[in-house]
């Protein structure tokens, strides 16, 4: 079990395996793509190398949005 700032990140790792997760000292959630360097077209289509949010619900919504944008860019594993 991987815990950061009192929150178990195991569920996020299982749901979004292409990302590395951490929390800041202030409790914000961060995720960075693991092993992927986005190209200009993908960045232009709204994909992000790193996403962050202050609460879990917003954070998970951002990650789901990134999955959907990835599919539209034919980048299903990002």
C-alpha positions as a printed NumPy array, in Angstrom:
array([[  0.   ,   0.   ,   0.   ],
       [  1.425,   3.39 ,  -1.027],
       [  0.302,   6.236,   1.222],
       [  1.142,   9.9  ,   0.896],
       [ -0.102,  12.568,   3.294],
       [ -2.627,  10.159,   4.783],
       [ -4.172,   9.069,   1.468],
       [ -3.818,   5.636,  -0.119],
       [ -2.756,   6.054,  -3.756],
       [ -2.966,   2.324,  -4.582],
       [ -6.428,   2.697,  -6.137],
       [ -5.178,   5.467,  -8.426],
       [ -2.167,   3.366,  -9.507],
       [ -4.51 ,   0.489, -10.391],
       [ -6.926,   2.722, -12.334],
       [ -4.287,   4.799, -14.141],
       [ -1.178,   2.614, -14.567],
       [  0.599,   4.98 , -16.978],
       [  0.979,   7.68 , -14.351],
       [  3.194,   8.299, -11.316],
       [  1.341,   9.821,  -8.346],
       [  2.312,  11.952,  -5.4  ],
       [  0.894,  14.551,  -3.041],
       [  2.432,  17.845,  -2.109],
       [  3.089,  18.977,   1.447],
       [ -0.086,  21.06 ,   1.157],
       [ -2.153,  18.01 ,   0.124],
       [ -2.525,  18.684,  -3.618],
       [ -2.633,  15.604,  -5.869],
       [ -0.153,  15.35 ,  -8.773],
       [  0.28 ,  12.83 , -11.581],
       [  3.017,  12.731, -14.195],
       [  3.027,  10.441, -17.204],
       [  5.462,   7.582, -16.789],
       [  7.713,   6.734, -19.749],
       [  5.877,   9.02 , -22.177],
       [  6.997,  12.244, -23.791],
       [  4.034,  13.964, -25.438],
       [  4.577,  15.505, -28.866],
       [  3.394,  18.933, -30.019],
       [  0.228,  17.567, -31.645],
       [ -0.766,  15.76 , -28.449],
       [ -0.088,  18.831, -26.329],
       [ -2.099,  20.898, -28.819],
       [ -4.977,  18.43 , -28.468],
       [ -5.073,  19.051, -24.725],
       [ -2.995,  16.19 , -23.365],
       [ -0.903,  17.137, -20.335],
       [  2.41 ,  15.741, -19.172],
       [  1.456,  16.478, -15.547],
       [ -1.939,  17.148, -13.967],
       [ -2.804,  18.392, -10.495],
       [ -5.794,  19.223,  -8.328],
       [ -6.5  ,  20.127,  -4.738],
       [ -9.075,  17.361,  -4.169],
       [ -9.404,  13.722,  -5.161],
       [-12.658,  14.045,  -7.133],
       [-11.314,  16.82 ,  -9.358],
       [ -8.026,  14.96 ,  -9.743],
       [ -9.719,  11.728, -10.866],
       [-11.933,  13.705, -13.274],
       [ -8.81 ,  15.276, -14.826],
       [ -7.219,  11.849, -15.263],
       [-10.367,  10.478, -16.927],
       [-10.419,  13.51 , -19.223],
       [ -6.806,  12.813, -20.166],
       [ -7.743,   9.228, -21.035],
       [-10.53 ,  10.423, -23.313],
       [ -8.278,  12.992, -24.985],
       [ -5.648,  10.281, -25.424],
       [ -8.113,   8.098, -27.275],
       [ -9.008,  10.963, -29.599],
       [ -5.285,  11.384, -30.343],
       [ -4.874,   7.628, -30.881],
       [ -2.675,   7.52 , -27.767],
       [ -4.636,   4.977, -25.737],
       [ -1.827,   4.082, -23.336],
       [ -1.033,   7.597, -22.083]])
